[in-house]
Amino acid sequence: MELLNTNPGLTRDRGSLSWLPTLLRVVYFLFLLCLFFTSIELMSTAFKMAGRGFAEQLINTVSDPVAGLILGFVATGIIQSSSTTTTIVVGLVASGALTIELAVPIIMGANIGTTTTNTLVSMGHVTRPVEFERAFAAATVHDFFNVLAALTLLPIEIFFHPVQRMAVFLQGVFAGVGGMNLASPLKLVVGPPAQLLAGVIPHTIPLAILALAILFLALQQMMKVMRGAILSRLEGLFDRVLFRNDGASFTLGMVATATVQSSSATTSLIVPLAGTGVLSLRQIFPYTLGANVGTTITAILASFSTGSPAAVTVAFAHLSFNILGIAIYYP
């Protein structure tokens, strides 16, 4: 009995040392998370280097709504940034080179084009069939929602213009509101290393290959960490707190995306979580809807500062499309 009760300080030391592996795993996981987001930023930078001018030329040739939808998808797929596509559209509408009627289908197409990053991330699980099935399903939730929303709303928009009318109404409601440009905390962290690598490798293809290599390396290591003891802790946190119901999942997706200003980053992050079984498709769907809304908030706030009604209308068209899509397809 004396042996059991002597030296309580040693017992406390053992207790504190037992936390060391978990702490190291958490720190390593956070480092890998930064590496993961850096690879996505680097990939976006690589595609923008080659594709922004071409994307602008594509959008400038739009002559009908169906072509607008297709070219919005292609342009965003090339530059991997719906925000950049929206910026191009805003500039063309403000200059009179593009009408609001044609801008709305382009925004719909941009919503579809921005989902390709998720699919790339799911490929990191291809060597594990069960994980790949779950990850790919999680990645395509975003795809299917945007595709179905666009296919449903485009014909209605052509004849009745609900998205345009809603956007014009909201623009009138918020006319004269001062805007703000928000700095993305994520870009403050991952932007400098991405720009540094882009300066060292100023060519699109090698830079994109490097970005993919970093992406899959970070993803592979993240999975190894998550399959350990940290996985059970994550499951408890997500099930009981962050994704406890649809409202919480939606709010998390919206706030996280509005904060980091990248739906590609926030929706790609949940793909490995789905692959390892931490999250279910039922939890992911409302999160994705929230991310779709969150990605429009920054553009709306920024558009207020332009003083251009066209810029504000296009920003609200993006929001209106997502809200109407949610109203139709949210179960």
PDB file of C-alpha atoms in Angstrom, residues 10-314:
ATOM      1  CA  LEU A  10       5.703  11.160  -9.851  1.00  0.00           C
ATOM      2  CA  THR A  11       2.091  10.217 -10.548  1.00  0.00           C
ATOM      3  CA  ARG A  12       1.351  13.761 -11.672  1.00  0.00           C
ATOM      4  CA  ASP A  13       4.468  13.738 -13.847  1.00  0.00           C
ATOM      5  CA  ARG A  14       3.306  10.533 -15.471  1.00  0.00           C
ATOM      6  CA  GLY A  15      -0.093  12.114 -16.039  1.00  0.00           C
ATOM      7  CA  SER A  16       1.461  15.166 -17.699  1.00  0.00           C
ATOM      8  CA  LEU A  17       3.819  13.054 -19.812  1.00  0.00           C
ATOM      9  CA  SER A  18       0.891  10.987 -21.031  1.00  0.00           C
ATOM     10  CA  TRP A  19      -0.468  14.114 -22.686  1.00  0.00           C
ATOM     11  CA  LEU A  20       2.744  14.788 -24.590  1.00  0.00           C
ATOM     12  CA  PRO A  21       2.114  12.417 -27.539  1.00  0.00           C
ATOM     13  CA  THR A  22      -1.421  13.759 -27.984  1.00  0.00           C
ATOM     14  CA  LEU A  23      -0.185  17.349 -27.811  1.00  0.00           C
ATOM     15  CA  LEU A  24       2.476  16.626 -30.406  1.00  0.00           C
ATOM     16  CA  ARG A  25      -0.101  14.986 -32.639  1.00  0.00           C
ATOM     17  CA  VAL A  26      -2.359  18.029 -32.378  1.00  0.00           C
ATOM     18  CA  VAL A  27       0.515  20.423 -33.185  1.00  0.00           C
ATOM     19  CA  TYR A  28       1.591  18.235 -36.099  1.00  0.00           C
ATOM     20  CA  PHE A  29      -2.010  18.056 -37.326  1.00  0.00           C
ATOM     21  CA  LEU A  30      -2.299  21.869 -37.237  1.00  0.00           C
ATOM     22  CA  PHE A  31       0.952  22.144 -39.202  1.00  0.00           C
ATOM     23  CA  LEU A  32      -0.382  19.689 -41.783  1.00  0.00           C
ATOM     24  CA  LEU A  33      -3.617  21.656 -41.929  1.00  0.00           C
ATOM     25  CA  CYS A  34      -1.653  24.811 -42.795  1.00  0.00           C
ATOM     26  CA  LEU A  35       0.254  22.817 -45.416  1.00  0.00           C
ATOM     27  CA  PHE A  36      -3.051  21.530 -46.815  1.00  0.00           C
ATOM     28  CA  PHE A  37      -4.494  25.049 -47.132  1.00  0.00           C
ATOM     29  CA  THR A  38      -1.209  26.333 -48.584  1.00  0.00           C
ATOM     30  CA  SER A  39      -1.402  23.712 -51.339  1.00  0.00           C
ATOM     31  CA  ILE A  40      -4.947  24.821 -52.228  1.00  0.00           C
ATOM     32  CA  GLU A  41      -3.841  28.469 -52.332  1.00  0.00           C
ATOM     33  CA  LEU A  42      -0.807  27.493 -54.409  1.00  0.00           C
ATOM     34  CA  MET A  43      -2.997  25.559 -56.844  1.00  0.00           C
ATOM     35  CA  SER A  44      -5.299  28.557 -57.204  1.00  0.00           C
ATOM     36  CA  THR A  45      -2.287  30.821 -57.789  1.00  0.00           C
ATOM     37  CA  ALA A  46      -0.924  28.476 -60.457  1.00  0.00           C
ATOM     38  CA  PHE A  47      -4.194  28.388 -62.382  1.00  0.00           C
ATOM     39  CA  LYS A  48      -4.670  32.145 -62.102  1.00  0.00           C
ATOM     40  CA  MET A  49      -1.205  32.734 -63.570  1.00  0.00           C
ATOM     41  CA  ALA A  50      -2.244  31.082 -66.813  1.00  0.00           C
ATOM     42  CA  GLY A  51      -5.979  31.336 -66.857  1.00  0.00           C
ATOM     43  CA  ARG A  52      -7.325  34.682 -65.649  1.00  0.00           C
ATOM     44  CA  GLY A  53      -6.875  36.505 -68.953  1.00  0.00           C
ATOM     45  CA  PHE A  54      -8.296  33.564 -70.866  1.00  0.00           C
ATOM     46  CA  ALA A  55     -11.229  33.307 -68.445  1.00  0.00           C
ATOM     47  CA  GLU A  56     -11.994  36.988 -68.920  1.00  0.00           C
ATOM     48  CA  GLN A  57     -11.966  36.536 -72.701  1.00  0.00           C
ATOM     49  CA  LEU A  58     -14.341  33.573 -72.370  1.00  0.00           C
ATOM     50  CA  ILE A  59     -16.798  35.494 -70.216  1.00  0.00           C
ATOM     51  CA  ASN A  60     -16.635  38.494 -72.546  1.00  0.00           C
ATOM     52  CA  THR A  61     -17.935  36.316 -75.418  1.00  0.00           C
ATOM     53  CA  VAL A  62     -21.148  35.255 -73.638  1.00  0.00           C
ATOM     54  CA  SER A  63     -24.186  35.836 -75.831  1.00  0.00           C
ATOM     55  CA  ASP A  64     -26.934  33.733 -74.224  1.00  0.00           C
ATOM     56  CA  PRO A  65     -27.768  32.299 -70.759  1.00  0.00           C
ATOM     57  CA  VAL A  66     -26.858  28.676 -71.542  1.00  0.00           C
ATOM     58  CA  ALA A  67     -23.467  29.756 -72.884  1.00  0.00           C
ATOM     59  CA  GLY A  68     -23.075  31.902 -69.767  1.00  0.00           C
ATOM     60  CA  LEU A  69     -23.649  28.891 -67.501  1.00  0.00           C
ATOM     61  CA  ILE A  70     -21.139  26.761 -69.413  1.00  0.00           C
ATOM     62  CA  LEU A  71     -18.495  29.480 -69.672  1.00  0.00           C
ATOM     63  CA  GLY A  72     -18.918  30.399 -65.992  1.00  0.00           C
ATOM     64  CA  PHE A  73     -18.191  26.769 -65.127  1.00  0.00           C
ATOM     65  CA  VAL A  74     -15.214  26.542 -67.527  1.00  0.00           C
ATOM     66  CA  ALA A  75     -13.721  29.884 -66.460  1.00  0.00           C
ATOM     67  CA  THR A  76     -13.930  29.015 -62.760  1.00  0.00           C
ATOM     68  CA  GLY A  77     -12.580  25.528 -63.401  1.00  0.00           C
ATOM     69  CA  ILE A  78      -9.566  27.104 -65.120  1.00  0.00           C
ATOM     70  CA  ILE A  79      -8.732  29.670 -62.442  1.00  0.00           C
ATOM     71  CA  GLN A  80     -10.107  27.655 -59.471  1.00  0.00           C
ATOM     72  CA  SER A  81     -11.727  30.693 -57.885  1.00  0.00           C
ATOM     73  CA  SER A  82     -15.389  31.652 -58.031  1.00  0.00           C
ATOM     74  CA  SER A  83     -14.471  34.942 -56.331  1.00  0.00           C
ATOM     75  CA  THR A  84     -12.184  35.832 -59.239  1.00  0.00           C
ATOM     76  CA  THR A  85     -14.892  34.920 -61.741  1.00  0.00           C
ATOM     77  CA  THR A  86     -17.381  37.073 -59.839  1.00  0.00           C
ATOM     78  CA  THR A  87     -14.888  39.958 -59.832  1.00  0.00           C
ATOM     79  CA  ILE A  88     -14.486  39.685 -63.610  1.00  0.00           C
ATOM     80  CA  VAL A  89     -18.273  39.608 -64.064  1.00  0.00           C
ATOM     81  CA  VAL A  90     -18.718  42.645 -61.798  1.00  0.00           C
ATOM     82  CA  GLY A  91     -16.186  44.599 -63.858  1.00  0.00           C
ATOM     83  CA  LEU A  92     -17.851  43.676 -67.152  1.00  0.00           C
ATOM     84  CA  VAL A  93     -21.336  44.531 -65.860  1.00  0.00           C
ATOM     85  CA  ALA A  94     -20.143  47.834 -64.407  1.00  0.00           C
ATOM     86  CA  SER A  95     -18.544  48.766 -67.750  1.00  0.00           C
ATOM     87  CA  GLY A  96     -21.695  47.887 -69.681  1.00  0.00           C
ATOM     88  CA  ALA A  97     -20.032  45.031 -71.578  1.00  0.00           C
ATOM     89  CA  LEU A  98     -22.280  42.452 -69.905  1.00  0.00           C
ATOM     90  CA  THR A  99     -25.930  42.611 -68.862  1.00  0.00           C
ATOM     91  CA  ILE A 100     -27.307  41.420 -65.532  1.00  0.00           C
ATOM     92  CA  GLU A 101     -29.406  38.867 -67.441  1.00  0.00           C
ATOM     93  CA  LEU A 102     -26.239  37.218 -68.772  1.00  0.00           C
ATOM     94  CA  ALA A 103     -24.258  37.728 -65.559  1.00  0.00           C
ATOM     95  CA  VAL A 104     -26.622  35.577 -63.465  1.00  0.00           C
ATOM     96  CA  PRO A 105     -26.049  32.329 -65.456  1.00  0.00           C
ATOM     97  CA  ILE A 106     -22.291  32.944 -65.304  1.00  0.00           C
ATOM     98  CA  ILE A 107     -22.535  33.124 -61.506  1.00  0.00           C
ATOM     99  CA  MET A 108     -24.472  29.838 -61.547  1.00  0.00           C
ATOM    100  CA  GLY A 109     -21.720  28.232 -63.627  1.00  0.00           C
ATOM    101  CA  ALA A 110     -19.039  29.641 -61.328  1.00  0.00           C
ATOM    102  CA  ASN A 111     -20.754  27.945 -58.386  1.00  0.00           C
ATOM    103  CA  ILE A 112     -20.337  24.597 -60.150  1.00  0.00           C
ATOM    104  CA  GLY A 113     -16.747  25.225 -61.271  1.00  0.00           C
ATOM    105  CA  THR A 114     -15.470  25.966 -57.783  1.00  0.00           C
ATOM    106  CA  THR A 115     -16.260  22.422 -56.591  1.00  0.00           C
ATOM    107  CA  THR A 116     -13.505  20.676 -58.571  1.00  0.00           C
ATOM    108  CA  THR A 117     -10.983  21.158 -55.735  1.00  0.00           C
ATOM    109  CA  ASN A 118     -13.047  18.859 -53.491  1.00  0.00           C
ATOM    110  CA  THR A 119     -12.879  16.067 -56.047  1.00  0.00           C
ATOM    111  CA  LEU A 120      -9.091  16.419 -56.293  1.00  0.00           C
ATOM    112  CA  VAL A 121      -8.819  16.155 -52.504  1.00  0.00           C
ATOM    113  CA  SER A 122     -10.920  12.974 -52.473  1.00  0.00           C
ATOM    114  CA  MET A 123      -8.358  11.343 -54.799  1.00  0.00           C
ATOM    115  CA  GLY A 124      -5.961  11.275 -51.862  1.00  0.00           C
ATOM    116  CA  HIS A 125      -7.989   8.315 -50.539  1.00  0.00           C
ATOM    117  CA  VAL A 126      -7.900   6.314 -53.768  1.00  0.00           C
ATOM    118  CA  THR A 127      -5.634   3.600 -52.295  1.00  0.00           C
ATOM    119  CA  ARG A 128      -8.213   2.843 -49.574  1.00  0.00           C
ATOM    120  CA  PRO A 129     -11.468   1.826 -51.312  1.00  0.00           C
ATOM    121  CA  VAL A 130     -13.797   2.273 -48.328  1.00  0.00           C
ATOM    122  CA  GLU A 131     -12.348   5.672 -47.419  1.00  0.00           C
ATOM    123  CA  PHE A 132     -12.337   6.742 -51.068  1.00  0.00           C
ATOM    124  CA  GLU A 133     -16.018   5.869 -51.415  1.00  0.00           C
ATOM    125  CA  ARG A 134     -16.906   8.029 -48.412  1.00  0.00           C
ATOM    126  CA  ALA A 135     -14.558  10.877 -49.403  1.00  0.00           C
ATOM    127  CA  PHE A 136     -15.723  10.967 -53.018  1.00  0.00           C
ATOM    128  CA  ALA A 137     -19.367  10.991 -51.907  1.00  0.00           C
ATOM    129  CA  ALA A 138     -18.619  13.911 -49.574  1.00  0.00           C
ATOM    130  CA  ALA A 139     -16.819  15.786 -52.356  1.00  0.00           C
ATOM    131  CA  THR A 140     -19.670  15.357 -54.814  1.00  0.00           C
ATOM    132  CA  VAL A 141     -22.352  16.580 -52.383  1.00  0.00           C
ATOM    133  CA  HIS A 142     -21.205  20.097 -53.259  1.00  0.00           C
ATOM    134  CA  ASP A 143     -21.157  19.252 -56.970  1.00  0.00           C
ATOM    135  CA  PHE A 144     -24.636  17.768 -57.084  1.00  0.00           C
ATOM    136  CA  PHE A 145     -26.259  20.579 -55.135  1.00  0.00           C
ATOM    137  CA  ASN A 146     -24.784  23.264 -57.388  1.00  0.00           C
ATOM    138  CA  VAL A 147     -25.524  21.328 -60.590  1.00  0.00           C
ATOM    139  CA  LEU A 148     -29.124  20.556 -59.603  1.00  0.00           C
ATOM    140  CA  ALA A 149     -29.733  24.116 -58.402  1.00  0.00           C
ATOM    141  CA  ALA A 150     -28.374  25.522 -61.682  1.00  0.00           C
ATOM    142  CA  LEU A 151     -30.327  23.098 -63.876  1.00  0.00           C
ATOM    143  CA  THR A 152     -33.516  23.879 -61.968  1.00  0.00           C
ATOM    144  CA  LEU A 153     -33.141  27.640 -61.705  1.00  0.00           C
ATOM    145  CA  LEU A 154     -31.641  28.452 -65.124  1.00  0.00           C
ATOM    146  CA  PRO A 155     -34.834  27.765 -67.154  1.00  0.00           C
ATOM    147  CA  ILE A 156     -36.900  29.618 -64.536  1.00  0.00           C
ATOM    148  CA  GLU A 157     -34.409  32.498 -64.585  1.00  0.00           C
ATOM    149  CA  ILE A 158     -34.537  32.768 -68.387  1.00  0.00           C
ATOM    150  CA  PHE A 159     -38.320  33.254 -68.371  1.00  0.00           C
ATOM    151  CA  PHE A 160     -39.115  34.822 -64.994  1.00  0.00           C
ATOM    152  CA  HIS A 161     -35.784  36.222 -63.629  1.00  0.00           C
ATOM    153  CA  PRO A 162     -36.329  35.385 -59.916  1.00  0.00           C
ATOM    154  CA  VAL A 163     -32.601  35.573 -59.088  1.00  0.00           C
ATOM    155  CA  GLN A 164     -32.196  38.901 -60.868  1.00  0.00           C
ATOM    156  CA  ARG A 165     -35.354  40.348 -59.301  1.00  0.00           C
ATOM    157  CA  MET A 166     -34.280  39.254 -55.832  1.00  0.00           C
ATOM    158  CA  ALA A 167     -30.776  40.680 -56.362  1.00  0.00           C
ATOM    159  CA  VAL A 168     -32.118  44.018 -57.636  1.00  0.00           C
ATOM    160  CA  PHE A 169     -34.511  44.194 -54.668  1.00  0.00           C
ATOM    161  CA  LEU A 170     -31.709  43.530 -52.168  1.00  0.00           C
ATOM    162  CA  GLN A 171     -29.476  46.050 -53.923  1.00  0.00           C
ATOM    163  CA  GLY A 172     -32.221  48.651 -53.456  1.00  0.00           C
ATOM    164  CA  VAL A 173     -32.656  47.749 -49.789  1.00  0.00           C
ATOM    165  CA  PHE A 174     -28.932  48.125 -49.087  1.00  0.00           C
ATOM    166  CA  ALA A 175     -28.324  51.130 -51.374  1.00  0.00           C
ATOM    167  CA  GLY A 176     -26.000  53.623 -49.730  1.00  0.00           C
ATOM    168  CA  VAL A 177     -24.649  51.167 -47.168  1.00  0.00           C
ATOM    169  CA  GLY A 178     -20.928  51.594 -46.654  1.00  0.00           C
ATOM    170  CA  GLY A 179     -18.753  48.634 -47.493  1.00  0.00           C
ATOM    171  CA  MET A 180     -15.634  47.077 -46.105  1.00  0.00           C
ATOM    172  CA  ASN A 181     -12.824  44.894 -47.348  1.00  0.00           C
ATOM    173  CA  LEU A 182     -12.113  42.070 -44.921  1.00  0.00           C
ATOM    174  CA  ALA A 183      -8.688  40.492 -44.663  1.00  0.00           C
ATOM    175  CA  SER A 184      -8.775  36.712 -44.719  1.00  0.00           C
ATOM    176  CA  PRO A 185      -6.904  35.271 -41.702  1.00  0.00           C
ATOM    177  CA  LEU A 186      -6.271  32.123 -43.733  1.00  0.00           C
ATOM    178  CA  LYS A 187      -4.624  34.074 -46.561  1.00  0.00           C
ATOM    179  CA  LEU A 188      -2.487  35.938 -44.013  1.00  0.00           C
ATOM    180  CA  VAL A 189      -1.036  32.557 -42.987  1.00  0.00           C
ATOM    181  CA  VAL A 190      -0.856  30.621 -46.261  1.00  0.00           C
ATOM    182  CA  GLY A 191      -0.559  33.535 -48.698  1.00  0.00           C
ATOM    183  CA  PRO A 192       3.132  34.427 -48.083  1.00  0.00           C
ATOM    184  CA  PRO A 193       4.536  30.874 -48.527  1.00  0.00           C
ATOM    185  CA  ALA A 194       2.327  30.355 -51.591  1.00  0.00           C
ATOM    186  CA  GLN A 195       3.524  33.615 -53.141  1.00  0.00           C
ATOM    187  CA  LEU A 196       7.131  32.732 -52.279  1.00  0.00           C
ATOM    188  CA  LEU A 197       6.871  29.391 -54.069  1.00  0.00           C
ATOM    189  CA  ALA A 198       5.108  31.060 -57.005  1.00  0.00           C
ATOM    190  CA  GLY A 199       8.037  33.480 -57.251  1.00  0.00           C
ATOM    191  CA  VAL A 200      10.563  30.639 -57.232  1.00  0.00           C
ATOM    192  CA  ILE A 201       8.561  28.577 -59.768  1.00  0.00           C
ATOM    193  CA  PRO A 202       6.885  31.131 -62.078  1.00  0.00           C
ATOM    194  CA  HIS A 203       5.484  28.496 -64.456  1.00  0.00           C
ATOM    195  CA  THR A 204       1.954  27.155 -64.235  1.00  0.00           C
ATOM    196  CA  ILE A 205       2.431  23.414 -64.825  1.00  0.00           C
ATOM    197  CA  PRO A 206       5.407  22.834 -62.449  1.00  0.00           C
ATOM    198  CA  LEU A 207       3.700  24.986 -59.813  1.00  0.00           C
ATOM    199  CA  ALA A 208       0.430  23.054 -60.154  1.00  0.00           C
ATOM    200  CA  ILE A 209       2.310  19.737 -59.905  1.00  0.00           C
ATOM    201  CA  LEU A 210       4.082  20.962 -56.755  1.00  0.00           C
ATOM    202  CA  ALA A 211       0.739  22.090 -55.300  1.00  0.00           C
ATOM    203  CA  LEU A 212      -0.798  18.666 -55.943  1.00  0.00           C
ATOM    204  CA  ALA A 213       2.234  16.915 -54.436  1.00  0.00           C
ATOM    205  CA  ILE A 214       1.991  19.034 -51.271  1.00  0.00           C
ATOM    206  CA  LEU A 215      -1.772  18.491 -51.164  1.00  0.00           C
ATOM    207  CA  PHE A 216      -1.559  14.696 -51.301  1.00  0.00           C
ATOM    208  CA  LEU A 217       1.416  14.573 -48.907  1.00  0.00           C
ATOM    209  CA  ALA A 218      -0.386  16.721 -46.335  1.00  0.00           C
ATOM    210  CA  LEU A 219      -3.575  14.723 -46.813  1.00  0.00           C
ATOM    211  CA  GLN A 220      -1.789  11.395 -46.376  1.00  0.00           C
ATOM    212  CA  GLN A 221      -0.121  12.546 -43.160  1.00  0.00           C
ATOM    213  CA  MET A 222      -3.357  14.072 -41.852  1.00  0.00           C
ATOM    214  CA  MET A 223      -5.076  10.726 -42.302  1.00  0.00           C
ATOM    215  CA  LYS A 224      -2.310   8.954 -40.367  1.00  0.00           C
ATOM    216  CA  VAL A 225      -2.675  11.386 -37.481  1.00  0.00           C
ATOM    217  CA  MET A 226      -6.468  11.214 -37.524  1.00  0.00           C
ATOM    218  CA  ARG A 227      -6.499   7.415 -37.521  1.00  0.00           C
ATOM    219  CA  GLY A 228      -4.718   7.525 -34.175  1.00  0.00           C
ATOM    220  CA  ALA A 229      -6.040   8.582 -30.780  1.00  0.00           C
ATOM    221  CA  ILE A 230      -6.979  12.037 -32.048  1.00  0.00           C
ATOM    222  CA  LEU A 231      -9.803  10.537 -34.146  1.00  0.00           C
ATOM    223  CA  SER A 232     -11.991   9.612 -31.167  1.00  0.00           C
ATOM    224  CA  ARG A 233     -11.604  13.122 -29.722  1.00  0.00           C
ATOM    225  CA  LEU A 234     -12.555  14.693 -33.064  1.00  0.00           C
ATOM    226  CA  GLU A 235     -15.630  12.488 -33.364  1.00  0.00           C
ATOM    227  CA  GLY A 236     -16.859  13.587 -29.951  1.00  0.00           C
ATOM    228  CA  LEU A 237     -16.236  17.279 -30.673  1.00  0.00           C
ATOM    229  CA  PHE A 238     -17.973  17.177 -34.058  1.00  0.00           C
ATOM    230  CA  ASP A 239     -20.950  15.021 -33.050  1.00  0.00           C
ATOM    231  CA  ARG A 240     -21.760  16.822 -29.802  1.00  0.00           C
ATOM    232  CA  VAL A 241     -20.793  20.399 -30.667  1.00  0.00           C
ATOM    233  CA  LEU A 242     -19.900  21.514 -34.188  1.00  0.00           C
ATOM    234  CA  PHE A 243     -22.197  19.223 -36.210  1.00  0.00           C
ATOM    235  CA  ARG A 244     -24.751  18.358 -33.517  1.00  0.00           C
ATOM    236  CA  ASN A 245     -27.685  19.309 -35.792  1.00  0.00           C
ATOM    237  CA  ASP A 246     -28.380  20.772 -39.226  1.00  0.00           C
ATOM    238  CA  GLY A 247     -28.547  24.337 -37.916  1.00  0.00           C
ATOM    239  CA  ALA A 248     -25.152  24.057 -36.243  1.00  0.00           C
ATOM    240  CA  SER A 249     -23.614  22.494 -39.370  1.00  0.00           C
ATOM    241  CA  PHE A 250     -25.060  25.210 -41.628  1.00  0.00           C
ATOM    242  CA  THR A 251     -23.891  28.006 -39.321  1.00  0.00           C
ATOM    243  CA  LEU A 252     -20.403  26.513 -39.038  1.00  0.00           C
ATOM    244  CA  GLY A 253     -20.076  26.266 -42.819  1.00  0.00           C
ATOM    245  CA  MET A 254     -21.310  29.819 -43.329  1.00  0.00           C
ATOM    246  CA  VAL A 255     -19.180  31.442 -40.607  1.00  0.00           C
ATOM    247  CA  ALA A 256     -16.024  29.458 -41.436  1.00  0.00           C
ATOM    248  CA  THR A 257     -16.266  30.276 -45.150  1.00  0.00           C
ATOM    249  CA  ALA A 258     -17.080  33.947 -44.564  1.00  0.00           C
ATOM    250  CA  THR A 259     -14.077  34.132 -42.217  1.00  0.00           C
ATOM    251  CA  VAL A 260     -11.447  32.433 -44.382  1.00  0.00           C
ATOM    252  CA  GLN A 261     -13.056  33.719 -47.624  1.00  0.00           C
ATOM    253  CA  SER A 262     -12.633  30.456 -49.485  1.00  0.00           C
ATOM    254  CA  SER A 263     -15.358  27.863 -49.977  1.00  0.00           C
ATOM    255  CA  SER A 264     -12.801  25.619 -51.688  1.00  0.00           C
ATOM    256  CA  ALA A 265     -10.762  25.520 -48.471  1.00  0.00           C
ATOM    257  CA  THR A 266     -13.631  24.947 -46.062  1.00  0.00           C
ATOM    258  CA  THR A 267     -15.448  22.340 -48.166  1.00  0.00           C
ATOM    259  CA  SER A 268     -12.212  20.522 -49.056  1.00  0.00           C
ATOM    260  CA  LEU A 269     -11.375  20.241 -45.360  1.00  0.00           C
ATOM    261  CA  ILE A 270     -14.411  18.061 -44.618  1.00  0.00           C
ATOM    262  CA  VAL A 271     -13.556  15.546 -47.370  1.00  0.00           C
ATOM    263  CA  PRO A 272     -10.817  13.756 -45.355  1.00  0.00           C
ATOM    264  CA  LEU A 273     -13.043  13.929 -42.270  1.00  0.00           C
ATOM    265  CA  ALA A 274     -15.720  12.086 -44.217  1.00  0.00           C
ATOM    266  CA  GLY A 275     -13.165   9.630 -45.576  1.00  0.00           C
ATOM    267  CA  THR A 276     -12.102   8.593 -42.090  1.00  0.00           C
ATOM    268  CA  GLY A 277     -15.718   8.291 -40.971  1.00  0.00           C
ATOM    269  CA  VAL A 278     -15.695  11.276 -38.612  1.00  0.00           C
ATOM    270  CA  LEU A 279     -18.531  12.989 -40.512  1.00  0.00           C
ATOM    271  CA  SER A 280     -21.544  11.577 -42.333  1.00  0.00           C
ATOM    272  CA  LEU A 281     -23.115  12.880 -45.539  1.00  0.00           C
ATOM    273  CA  ARG A 282     -26.113  13.981 -43.485  1.00  0.00           C
ATOM    274  CA  GLN A 283     -23.832  16.267 -41.457  1.00  0.00           C
ATOM    275  CA  ILE A 284     -21.882  17.467 -44.486  1.00  0.00           C
ATOM    276  CA  PHE A 285     -24.853  18.545 -46.623  1.00  0.00           C
ATOM    277  CA  PRO A 286     -26.044  21.491 -44.449  1.00  0.00           C
ATOM    278  CA  TYR A 287     -22.406  22.475 -43.847  1.00  0.00           C
ATOM    279  CA  THR A 288     -21.923  22.712 -47.628  1.00  0.00           C
ATOM    280  CA  LEU A 289     -25.059  24.831 -47.979  1.00  0.00           C
ATOM    281  CA  GLY A 290     -23.725  27.165 -45.297  1.00  0.00           C
ATOM    282  CA  ALA A 291     -20.387  27.391 -47.111  1.00  0.00           C
ATOM    283  CA  ASN A 292     -22.224  28.349 -50.309  1.00  0.00           C
ATOM    284  CA  VAL A 293     -23.886  31.243 -48.484  1.00  0.00           C
ATOM    285  CA  GLY A 294     -20.727  32.215 -46.595  1.00  0.00           C
ATOM    286  CA  THR A 295     -18.683  32.574 -49.771  1.00  0.00           C
ATOM    287  CA  THR A 296     -21.010  35.377 -50.943  1.00  0.00           C
ATOM    288  CA  ILE A 297     -20.828  37.500 -47.790  1.00  0.00           C
ATOM    289  CA  THR A 298     -17.336  38.908 -48.330  1.00  0.00           C
ATOM    290  CA  ALA A 299     -18.124  39.851 -51.933  1.00  0.00           C
ATOM    291  CA  ILE A 300     -21.308  41.610 -50.825  1.00  0.00           C
ATOM    292  CA  LEU A 301     -19.506  43.625 -48.151  1.00  0.00           C
ATOM    293  CA  ALA A 302     -16.737  44.535 -50.593  1.00  0.00           C
ATOM    294  CA  SER A 303     -19.232  45.498 -53.322  1.00  0.00           C
ATOM    295  CA  PHE A 304     -20.813  48.117 -51.055  1.00  0.00           C
ATOM    296  CA  SER A 305     -17.561  50.089 -51.106  1.00  0.00           C
ATOM    297  CA  THR A 306     -17.476  50.258 -54.933  1.00  0.00           C
ATOM    298  CA  GLY A 307     -20.448  52.597 -55.163  1.00  0.00           C
ATOM    299  CA  SER A 308     -21.573  50.645 -58.230  1.00  0.00           C
ATOM    300  CA  PRO A 309     -25.178  49.366 -58.208  1.00  0.00           C
ATOM    301  CA  ALA A 310     -24.147  46.775 -60.813  1.00  0.00           C
ATOM    302  CA  ALA A 311     -21.417  45.394 -58.536  1.00  0.00           C
ATOM    303  CA  VAL A 312     -23.824  45.134 -55.611  1.00  0.00           C
ATOM    304  CA  THR A 313     -26.496  43.500 -57.791  1.00  0.00           C
ATOM    305  CA  VAL A 314     -24.086  40.832 -59.086  1.00  0.00           C
TER     306      VAL A 314
END
